[in-house]
Amino acid sequence: MGTKDLLSTRIYKAIKKDVLDGVYPLGEKINENLLAKTLFVSRTPVHNALKALHKEGLLGYNRNVGYYSNIVCRQDITEIYAIRLVFDTLAAYQASLNMQEEDFLELERMNEEAIRVLEEKADTVKLHAVARDFNTKISFFSGMSRLASLQNIIFGYLEGFKILYFRKSMPQCLDTIKDRCLIVKAMRTRKRDLIEQAIKNYLDRISENIINFLPNSSKSTSIFEAETFSEIKALAQEQAEKNLSEENIV
């Protein structure tokens, strides 16, 4: 690997680590020019790193804003899933009171579809879409439009990371699908405590798996660790000298 490729790789890894560690709050714009100046490099390797992270689902992109953080830290995940437990339990319980047999069968078919997609090792984005549709359908059956709007906001916070999670943790997805099957079973009883416990087991599994996927570090300050920063700066200097040498030869 050449010096230029090594520099780009180090920049990519450093920015990715900070995104996963929550250095950039959810929705915050990532300033390419500032990053390039901080690292004493051109915008090109920084732009390429951000583009790659966007492709992975860690960053969002808006042509009027640029790249922005689409990820959350451990504390965010814990808090969001605690809120989801309250909202999802209310939605599922209310839905269970409104649902007919055909509605329960529809939810069961959605879980069967998820298992089929998983067994076929299809696109993970499709697998995530099936899971999202399952939650959306329960919100619809609840008949509580305001609650559904609040749930959509909560779902949106973790959208990018959950897609990444599905890509990295396919074997564990079967367990979450089984948990959703148990949620439907609990909903058939129309007993709130059983529904809440089933949803809690489901959300606990997902949040734990997502947190385990994060790097061990939980720091949320500083753009780059001193050692990493020094390495990148040294590589940048080496690349600059190489470019200058090549220009002189020409």
PDB file of N, CA and C in Angstrom, residues 89-168:
ATOM      1  N   THR A  89     -44.784  -0.394  23.661  1.00  0.00           N
ATOM      2  CA  THR A  89     -45.735  -1.127  24.503  1.00  0.00           C
ATOM      3  C   THR A  89     -47.131  -0.546  24.377  1.00  0.00           C
ATOM      4  N   LEU A  90     -47.224   0.778  24.432  1.00  0.00           N
ATOM      5  CA  LEU A  90     -48.522   1.439  24.303  1.00  0.00           C
ATOM      6  C   LEU A  90     -49.146   1.136  22.943  1.00  0.00           C
ATOM      7  N   ALA A  91     -48.341   1.233  21.889  1.00  0.00           N
ATOM      8  CA  ALA A  91     -48.858   0.985  20.535  1.00  0.00           C
ATOM      9  C   ALA A  91     -49.319  -0.463  20.378  1.00  0.00           C
ATOM     10  N   ALA A  92     -48.497  -1.404  20.847  1.00  0.00           N
ATOM     11  CA  ALA A  92     -48.830  -2.827  20.682  1.00  0.00           C
ATOM     12  C   ALA A  92     -50.058  -3.214  21.507  1.00  0.00           C
ATOM     13  N   TYR A  93     -50.150  -2.689  22.711  1.00  0.00           N
ATOM     14  CA  TYR A  93     -51.302  -3.021  23.560  1.00  0.00           C
ATOM     15  C   TYR A  93     -52.580  -2.463  22.947  1.00  0.00           C
ATOM     16  N   GLN A  94     -52.527  -1.189  22.543  1.00  0.00           N
ATOM     17  CA  GLN A  94     -53.716  -0.580  21.949  1.00  0.00           C
ATOM     18  C   GLN A  94     -54.084  -1.287  20.649  1.00  0.00           C
ATOM     19  N   ALA A  95     -53.071  -1.660  19.877  1.00  0.00           N
ATOM     20  CA  ALA A  95     -53.322  -2.370  18.625  1.00  0.00           C
ATOM     21  C   ALA A  95     -53.987  -3.716  18.885  1.00  0.00           C
ATOM     22  N   SER A  96     -53.528  -4.406  19.927  1.00  0.00           N
ATOM     23  CA  SER A  96     -54.082  -5.727  20.236  1.00  0.00           C
ATOM     24  C   SER A  96     -55.579  -5.648  20.543  1.00  0.00           C
ATOM     25  N   LEU A  97     -56.006  -4.537  21.128  1.00  0.00           N
ATOM     26  CA  LEU A  97     -57.427  -4.362  21.450  1.00  0.00           C
ATOM     27  C   LEU A  97     -58.260  -4.104  20.205  1.00  0.00           C
ATOM     28  N   ASN A  98     -57.600  -3.571  19.156  1.00  0.00           N
ATOM     29  CA  ASN A  98     -58.312  -3.219  17.929  1.00  0.00           C
ATOM     30  C   ASN A  98     -58.256  -4.301  16.864  1.00  0.00           C
ATOM     31  N   MET A  99     -57.284  -5.194  16.973  1.00  0.00           N
ATOM     32  CA  MET A  99     -57.001  -6.140  15.895  1.00  0.00           C
ATOM     33  C   MET A  99     -57.965  -7.326  15.854  1.00  0.00           C
ATOM     34  N   GLN A 100     -58.217  -7.774  14.619  1.00  0.00           N
ATOM     35  CA  GLN A 100     -58.985  -8.983  14.375  1.00  0.00           C
ATOM     36  C   GLN A 100     -58.007 -10.109  14.011  1.00  0.00           C
ATOM     37  N   GLU A 101     -58.539 -11.325  13.880  1.00  0.00           N
ATOM     38  CA  GLU A 101     -57.685 -12.468  13.586  1.00  0.00           C
ATOM     39  C   GLU A 101     -56.863 -12.261  12.315  1.00  0.00           C
ATOM     40  N   GLU A 102     -57.462 -11.697  11.305  1.00  0.00           N
ATOM     41  CA  GLU A 102     -56.747 -11.475  10.039  1.00  0.00           C
ATOM     42  C   GLU A 102     -55.576 -10.510  10.217  1.00  0.00           C
ATOM     43  N   ASP A 103     -55.703  -9.593  11.176  1.00  0.00           N
ATOM     44  CA  ASP A 103     -54.626  -8.644  11.434  1.00  0.00           C
ATOM     45  C   ASP A 103     -53.428  -9.333  12.101  1.00  0.00           C
ATOM     46  N   PHE A 104     -53.724 -10.221  13.059  1.00  0.00           N
ATOM     47  CA  PHE A 104     -52.642 -10.989  13.692  1.00  0.00           C
ATOM     48  C   PHE A 104     -51.940 -11.865  12.658  1.00  0.00           C
ATOM     49  N   LEU A 105     -52.728 -12.456  11.759  1.00  0.00           N
ATOM     50  CA  LEU A 105     -52.152 -13.297  10.717  1.00  0.00           C
ATOM     51  C   LEU A 105     -51.247 -12.483   9.790  1.00  0.00           C
ATOM     52  N   GLU A 106     -51.620 -11.231   9.547  1.00  0.00           N
ATOM     53  CA  GLU A 106     -50.796 -10.373   8.693  1.00  0.00           C
ATOM     54  C   GLU A 106     -49.427 -10.121   9.326  1.00  0.00           C
ATOM     55  N   LEU A 107     -49.411  -9.869  10.634  1.00  0.00           N
ATOM     56  CA  LEU A 107     -48.139  -9.672  11.333  1.00  0.00           C
ATOM     57  C   LEU A 107     -47.293 -10.941  11.300  1.00  0.00           C
ATOM     58  N   GLU A 108     -47.952 -12.090  11.459  1.00  0.00           N
ATOM     59  CA  GLU A 108     -47.231 -13.367  11.422  1.00  0.00           C
ATOM     60  C   GLU A 108     -46.651 -13.627  10.037  1.00  0.00           C
ATOM     61  N   ARG A 109     -47.365 -13.238   8.998  1.00  0.00           N
ATOM     62  CA  ARG A 109     -46.856 -13.394   7.638  1.00  0.00           C
ATOM     63  C   ARG A 109     -45.640 -12.501   7.403  1.00  0.00           C
ATOM     64  N   MET A 110     -45.651 -11.325   8.011  1.00  0.00           N
ATOM     65  CA  MET A 110     -44.515 -10.422   7.877  1.00  0.00           C
ATOM     66  C   MET A 110     -43.265 -11.021   8.521  1.00  0.00           C
ATOM     67  N   ASN A 111     -43.440 -11.690   9.649  1.00  0.00           N
ATOM     68  CA  ASN A 111     -42.299 -12.354  10.290  1.00  0.00           C
ATOM     69  C   ASN A 111     -41.807 -13.541   9.462  1.00  0.00           C
ATOM     70  N   GLU A 112     -42.746 -14.248   8.848  1.00  0.00           N
ATOM     71  CA  GLU A 112     -42.372 -15.364   7.969  1.00  0.00           C
ATOM     72  C   GLU A 112     -41.591 -14.845   6.764  1.00  0.00           C
ATOM     73  N   GLU A 113     -42.005 -13.681   6.259  1.00  0.00           N
ATOM     74  CA  GLU A 113     -41.300 -13.067   5.134  1.00  0.00           C
ATOM     75  C   GLU A 113     -39.877 -12.681   5.538  1.00  0.00           C
ATOM     76  N   ALA A 114     -39.731 -12.178   6.761  1.00  0.00           N
ATOM     77  CA  ALA A 114     -38.403 -11.800   7.252  1.00  0.00           C
ATOM     78  C   ALA A 114     -37.492 -13.023   7.331  1.00  0.00           C
ATOM     79  N   ILE A 115     -38.027 -14.150   7.794  1.00  0.00           N
ATOM     80  CA  ILE A 115     -37.242 -15.385   7.877  1.00  0.00           C
ATOM     81  C   ILE A 115     -36.839 -15.846   6.477  1.00  0.00           C
ATOM     82  N   ARG A 116     -37.752 -15.725   5.534  1.00  0.00           N
ATOM     83  CA  ARG A 116     -37.454 -16.123   4.160  1.00  0.00           C
ATOM     84  C   ARG A 116     -36.330 -15.268   3.578  1.00  0.00           C
ATOM     85  N   VAL A 117     -36.412 -13.960   3.788  1.00  0.00           N
ATOM     86  CA  VAL A 117     -35.377 -13.043   3.294  1.00  0.00           C
ATOM     87  C   VAL A 117     -34.022 -13.384   3.919  1.00  0.00           C
ATOM     88  N   LEU A 118     -34.046 -13.699   5.208  1.00  0.00           N
ATOM     89  CA  LEU A 118     -32.809 -14.040   5.914  1.00  0.00           C
ATOM     90  C   LEU A 118     -32.208 -15.335   5.387  1.00  0.00           C
ATOM     91  N   GLU A 119     -33.051 -16.348   5.172  1.00  0.00           N
ATOM     92  CA  GLU A 119     -32.573 -17.641   4.691  1.00  0.00           C
ATOM     93  C   GLU A 119     -32.005 -17.547   3.279  1.00  0.00           C
ATOM     94  N   GLU A 120     -32.567 -16.639   2.479  1.00  0.00           N
ATOM     95  CA  GLU A 120     -32.100 -16.463   1.112  1.00  0.00           C
ATOM     96  C   GLU A 120     -30.877 -15.558   1.048  1.00  0.00           C
ATOM     97  N   LYS A 121     -30.490 -15.017   2.218  1.00  0.00           N
ATOM     98  CA  LYS A 121     -29.358 -14.095   2.297  1.00  0.00           C
ATOM     99  C   LYS A 121     -29.517 -12.966   1.301  1.00  0.00           C
ATOM    100  N   ALA A 122     -30.728 -12.428   1.271  1.00  0.00           N
ATOM    101  CA  ALA A 122     -31.037 -11.335   0.346  1.00  0.00           C
ATOM    102  C   ALA A 122     -30.436 -10.030   0.854  1.00  0.00           C
ATOM    103  N   ASP A 123     -30.734  -8.961   0.149  1.00  0.00           N
ATOM    104  CA  ASP A 123     -30.222  -7.649   0.511  1.00  0.00           C
ATOM    105  C   ASP A 123     -30.610  -7.313   1.945  1.00  0.00           C
ATOM    106  N   THR A 124     -29.619  -6.918   2.743  1.00  0.00           N
ATOM    107  CA  THR A 124     -29.896  -6.611   4.145  1.00  0.00           C
ATOM    108  C   THR A 124     -30.784  -5.392   4.297  1.00  0.00           C
ATOM    109  N   VAL A 125     -30.754  -4.516   3.307  1.00  0.00           N
ATOM    110  CA  VAL A 125     -31.632  -3.350   3.345  1.00  0.00           C
ATOM    111  C   VAL A 125     -33.092  -3.809   3.289  1.00  0.00           C
ATOM    112  N   LYS A 126     -33.345  -4.861   2.507  1.00  0.00           N
ATOM    113  CA  LYS A 126     -34.702  -5.416   2.423  1.00  0.00           C
ATOM    114  C   LYS A 126     -35.107  -6.030   3.752  1.00  0.00           C
ATOM    115  N   LEU A 127     -34.172  -6.720   4.403  1.00  0.00           N
ATOM    116  CA  LEU A 127     -34.456  -7.326   5.708  1.00  0.00           C
ATOM    117  C   LEU A 127     -34.803  -6.245   6.726  1.00  0.00           C
ATOM    118  N   HIS A 128     -34.080  -5.158   6.688  1.00  0.00           N
ATOM    119  CA  HIS A 128     -34.361  -4.037   7.585  1.00  0.00           C
ATOM    120  C   HIS A 128     -35.720  -3.429   7.273  1.00  0.00           C
ATOM    121  N   ALA A 129     -36.063  -3.357   5.986  1.00  0.00           N
ATOM    122  CA  ALA A 129     -37.348  -2.786   5.570  1.00  0.00           C
ATOM    123  C   ALA A 129     -38.517  -3.608   6.101  1.00  0.00           C
ATOM    124  N   VAL A 130     -38.357  -4.937   6.098  1.00  0.00           N
ATOM    125  CA  VAL A 130     -39.416  -5.809   6.621  1.00  0.00           C
ATOM    126  C   VAL A 130     -39.620  -5.553   8.111  1.00  0.00           C
ATOM    127  N   ALA A 131     -38.518  -5.394   8.850  1.00  0.00           N
ATOM    128  CA  ALA A 131     -38.610  -5.115  10.285  1.00  0.00           C
ATOM    129  C   ALA A 131     -39.280  -3.773  10.531  1.00  0.00           C
ATOM    130  N   ARG A 132     -38.947  -2.787   9.720  1.00  0.00           N
ATOM    131  CA  ARG A 132     -39.546  -1.467   9.857  1.00  0.00           C
ATOM    132  C   ARG A 132     -41.044  -1.512   9.563  1.00  0.00           C
ATOM    133  N   ASP A 133     -41.419  -2.285   8.534  1.00  0.00           N
ATOM    134  CA  ASP A 133     -42.831  -2.406   8.169  1.00  0.00           C
ATOM    135  C   ASP A 133     -43.636  -3.079   9.283  1.00  0.00           C
ATOM    136  N   PHE A 134     -43.013  -4.016   9.983  1.00  0.00           N
ATOM    137  CA  PHE A 134     -43.666  -4.693  11.102  1.00  0.00           C
ATOM    138  C   PHE A 134     -44.054  -3.682  12.179  1.00  0.00           C
ATOM    139  N   ASN A 135     -43.112  -2.813  12.536  1.00  0.00           N
ATOM    140  CA  ASN A 135     -43.383  -1.787  13.549  1.00  0.00           C
ATOM    141  C   ASN A 135     -44.418  -0.777  13.064  1.00  0.00           C
ATOM    142  N   THR A 136     -44.312  -0.418  11.787  1.00  0.00           N
ATOM    143  CA  THR A 136     -45.252   0.545  11.216  1.00  0.00           C
ATOM    144  C   THR A 136     -46.673  -0.012  11.225  1.00  0.00           C
ATOM    145  N   LYS A 137     -46.801  -1.302  10.934  1.00  0.00           N
ATOM    146  CA  LYS A 137     -48.128  -1.926  10.894  1.00  0.00           C
ATOM    147  C   LYS A 137     -48.775  -1.941  12.277  1.00  0.00           C
ATOM    148  N   ILE A 138     -47.982  -2.218  13.305  1.00  0.00           N
ATOM    149  CA  ILE A 138     -48.522  -2.193  14.666  1.00  0.00           C
ATOM    150  C   ILE A 138     -48.989  -0.792  15.024  1.00  0.00           C
ATOM    151  N   SER A 139     -48.210   0.211  14.647  1.00  0.00           N
ATOM    152  CA  SER A 139     -48.612   1.603  14.904  1.00  0.00           C
ATOM    153  C   SER A 139     -49.931   1.918  14.207  1.00  0.00           C
ATOM    154  N   PHE A 140     -50.071   1.406  12.996  1.00  0.00           N
ATOM    155  CA  PHE A 140     -51.310   1.624  12.235  1.00  0.00           C
ATOM    156  C   PHE A 140     -52.495   0.976  12.934  1.00  0.00           C
ATOM    157  N   PHE A 141     -52.319  -0.269  13.400  1.00  0.00           N
ATOM    158  CA  PHE A 141     -53.408  -0.968  14.067  1.00  0.00           C
ATOM    159  C   PHE A 141     -53.791  -0.302  15.395  1.00  0.00           C
ATOM    160  N   SER A 142     -52.842   0.421  15.987  1.00  0.00           N
ATOM    161  CA  SER A 142     -53.147   1.086  17.262  1.00  0.00           C
ATOM    162  C   SER A 142     -54.172   2.196  17.073  1.00  0.00           C
ATOM    163  N   GLY A 143     -54.224   2.761  15.877  1.00  0.00           N
ATOM    164  CA  GLY A 143     -55.165   3.845  15.601  1.00  0.00           C
ATOM    165  C   GLY A 143     -54.785   5.166  16.253  1.00  0.00           C
ATOM    166  N   MET A 144     -53.562   5.253  16.783  1.00  0.00           N
ATOM    167  CA  MET A 144     -53.095   6.458  17.486  1.00  0.00           C
ATOM    168  C   MET A 144     -52.098   7.180  16.592  1.00  0.00           C
ATOM    169  N   SER A 145     -52.584   8.094  15.768  1.00  0.00           N
ATOM    170  CA  SER A 145     -51.739   8.757  14.773  1.00  0.00           C
ATOM    171  C   SER A 145     -50.642   9.604  15.407  1.00  0.00           C
ATOM    172  N   ARG A 146     -50.938  10.246  16.520  1.00  0.00           N
ATOM    173  CA  ARG A 146     -49.922  11.077  17.179  1.00  0.00           C
ATOM    174  C   ARG A 146     -48.799  10.211  17.736  1.00  0.00           C
ATOM    175  N   LEU A 147     -49.159   9.075  18.288  1.00  0.00           N
ATOM    176  CA  LEU A 147     -48.160   8.147  18.795  1.00  0.00           C
ATOM    177  C   LEU A 147     -47.301   7.631  17.648  1.00  0.00           C
ATOM    178  N   ALA A 148     -47.923   7.340  16.518  1.00  0.00           N
ATOM    179  CA  ALA A 148     -47.184   6.849  15.355  1.00  0.00           C
ATOM    180  C   ALA A 148     -46.165   7.889  14.893  1.00  0.00           C
ATOM    181  N   SER A 149     -46.527   9.158  14.948  1.00  0.00           N
ATOM    182  CA  SER A 149     -45.604  10.224  14.549  1.00  0.00           C
ATOM    183  C   SER A 149     -44.399  10.278  15.474  1.00  0.00           C
ATOM    184  N   LEU A 150     -44.651  10.126  16.773  1.00  0.00           N
ATOM    185  CA  LEU A 150     -43.551  10.131  17.743  1.00  0.00           C
ATOM    186  C   LEU A 150     -42.650   8.920  17.539  1.00  0.00           C
ATOM    187  N   GLN A 151     -43.260   7.771  17.259  1.00  0.00           N
ATOM    188  CA  GLN A 151     -42.467   6.568  17.012  1.00  0.00           C
ATOM    189  C   GLN A 151     -41.575   6.731  15.788  1.00  0.00           C
ATOM    190  N   ASN A 152     -42.089   7.368  14.754  1.00  0.00           N
ATOM    191  CA  ASN A 152     -41.306   7.570  13.541  1.00  0.00           C
ATOM    192  C   ASN A 152     -40.066   8.408  13.811  1.00  0.00           C
ATOM    193  N   ILE A 153     -40.197   9.373  14.702  1.00  0.00           N
ATOM    194  CA  ILE A 153     -39.046  10.203  15.066  1.00  0.00           C
ATOM    195  C   ILE A 153     -37.989   9.344  15.760  1.00  0.00           C
ATOM    196  N   ILE A 154     -38.435   8.514  16.695  1.00  0.00           N
ATOM    197  CA  ILE A 154     -37.509   7.643  17.416  1.00  0.00           C
ATOM    198  C   ILE A 154     -36.859   6.644  16.467  1.00  0.00           C
ATOM    199  N   PHE A 155     -37.647   6.039  15.574  1.00  0.00           N
ATOM    200  CA  PHE A 155     -37.106   5.084  14.612  1.00  0.00           C
ATOM    201  C   PHE A 155     -36.037   5.752  13.744  1.00  0.00           C
ATOM    202  N   GLY A 156     -36.286   7.005  13.375  1.00  0.00           N
ATOM    203  CA  GLY A 156     -35.372   7.723  12.500  1.00  0.00           C
ATOM    204  C   GLY A 156     -33.998   7.930  13.095  1.00  0.00           C
ATOM    205  N   TYR A 157     -33.924   8.066  14.413  1.00  0.00           N
ATOM    206  CA  TYR A 157     -32.637   8.288  15.064  1.00  0.00           C
ATOM    207  C   TYR A 157     -31.653   7.148  14.806  1.00  0.00           C
ATOM    208  N   LEU A 158     -32.170   5.930  14.733  1.00  0.00           N
ATOM    209  CA  LEU A 158     -31.299   4.765  14.625  1.00  0.00           C
ATOM    210  C   LEU A 158     -31.313   4.131  13.237  1.00  0.00           C
ATOM    211  N   GLU A 159     -31.956   4.789  12.286  1.00  0.00           N
ATOM    212  CA  GLU A 159     -32.140   4.189  10.974  1.00  0.00           C
ATOM    213  C   GLU A 159     -30.821   3.775  10.320  1.00  0.00           C
ATOM    214  N   GLY A 160     -29.885   4.721  10.219  1.00  0.00           N
ATOM    215  CA  GLY A 160     -28.625   4.417   9.561  1.00  0.00           C
ATOM    216  C   GLY A 160     -27.843   3.325  10.255  1.00  0.00           C
ATOM    217  N   PHE A 161     -27.824   3.367  11.582  1.00  0.00           N
ATOM    218  CA  PHE A 161     -27.036   2.392  12.321  1.00  0.00           C
ATOM    219  C   PHE A 161     -27.662   1.011  12.231  1.00  0.00           C
ATOM    220  N   LYS A 162     -28.990   0.928  12.226  1.00  0.00           N
ATOM    221  CA  LYS A 162     -29.638  -0.379  12.156  1.00  0.00           C
ATOM    222  C   LYS A 162     -29.372  -1.056  10.818  1.00  0.00           C
ATOM    223  N   ILE A 163     -29.284  -0.250   9.740  1.00  0.00           N
ATOM    224  CA  ILE A 163     -28.952  -0.835   8.442  1.00  0.00           C
ATOM    225  C   ILE A 163     -27.545  -1.423   8.491  1.00  0.00           C
ATOM    226  N   LEU A 164     -26.618  -0.663   9.091  1.00  0.00           N
ATOM    227  CA  LEU A 164     -25.254  -1.157   9.250  1.00  0.00           C
ATOM    228  C   LEU A 164     -25.244  -2.408  10.117  1.00  0.00           C
ATOM    229  N   TYR A 165     -26.049  -2.421  11.175  1.00  0.00           N
ATOM    230  CA  TYR A 165     -26.113  -3.569  12.082  1.00  0.00           C
ATOM    231  C   TYR A 165     -26.586  -4.817  11.335  1.00  0.00           C
ATOM    232  N   PHE A 166     -27.608  -4.660  10.482  1.00  0.00           N
ATOM    233  CA  PHE A 166     -28.115  -5.799   9.726  1.00  0.00           C
ATOM    234  C   PHE A 166     -27.026  -6.353   8.810  1.00  0.00           C
ATOM    235  N   ARG A 167     -26.175  -5.482   8.276  1.00  0.00           N
ATOM    236  CA  ARG A 167     -25.112  -5.940   7.388  1.00  0.00           C
ATOM    237  C   ARG A 167     -24.065  -6.738   8.137  1.00  0.00           C
ATOM    238  N   LYS A 168     -23.773  -6.321   9.370  1.00  0.00           N
ATOM    239  CA  LYS A 168     -22.686  -6.921  10.126  1.00  0.00           C
ATOM    240  C   LYS A 168     -23.135  -8.086  11.000  1.00  0.00           C
TER     241      LYS A 168
END
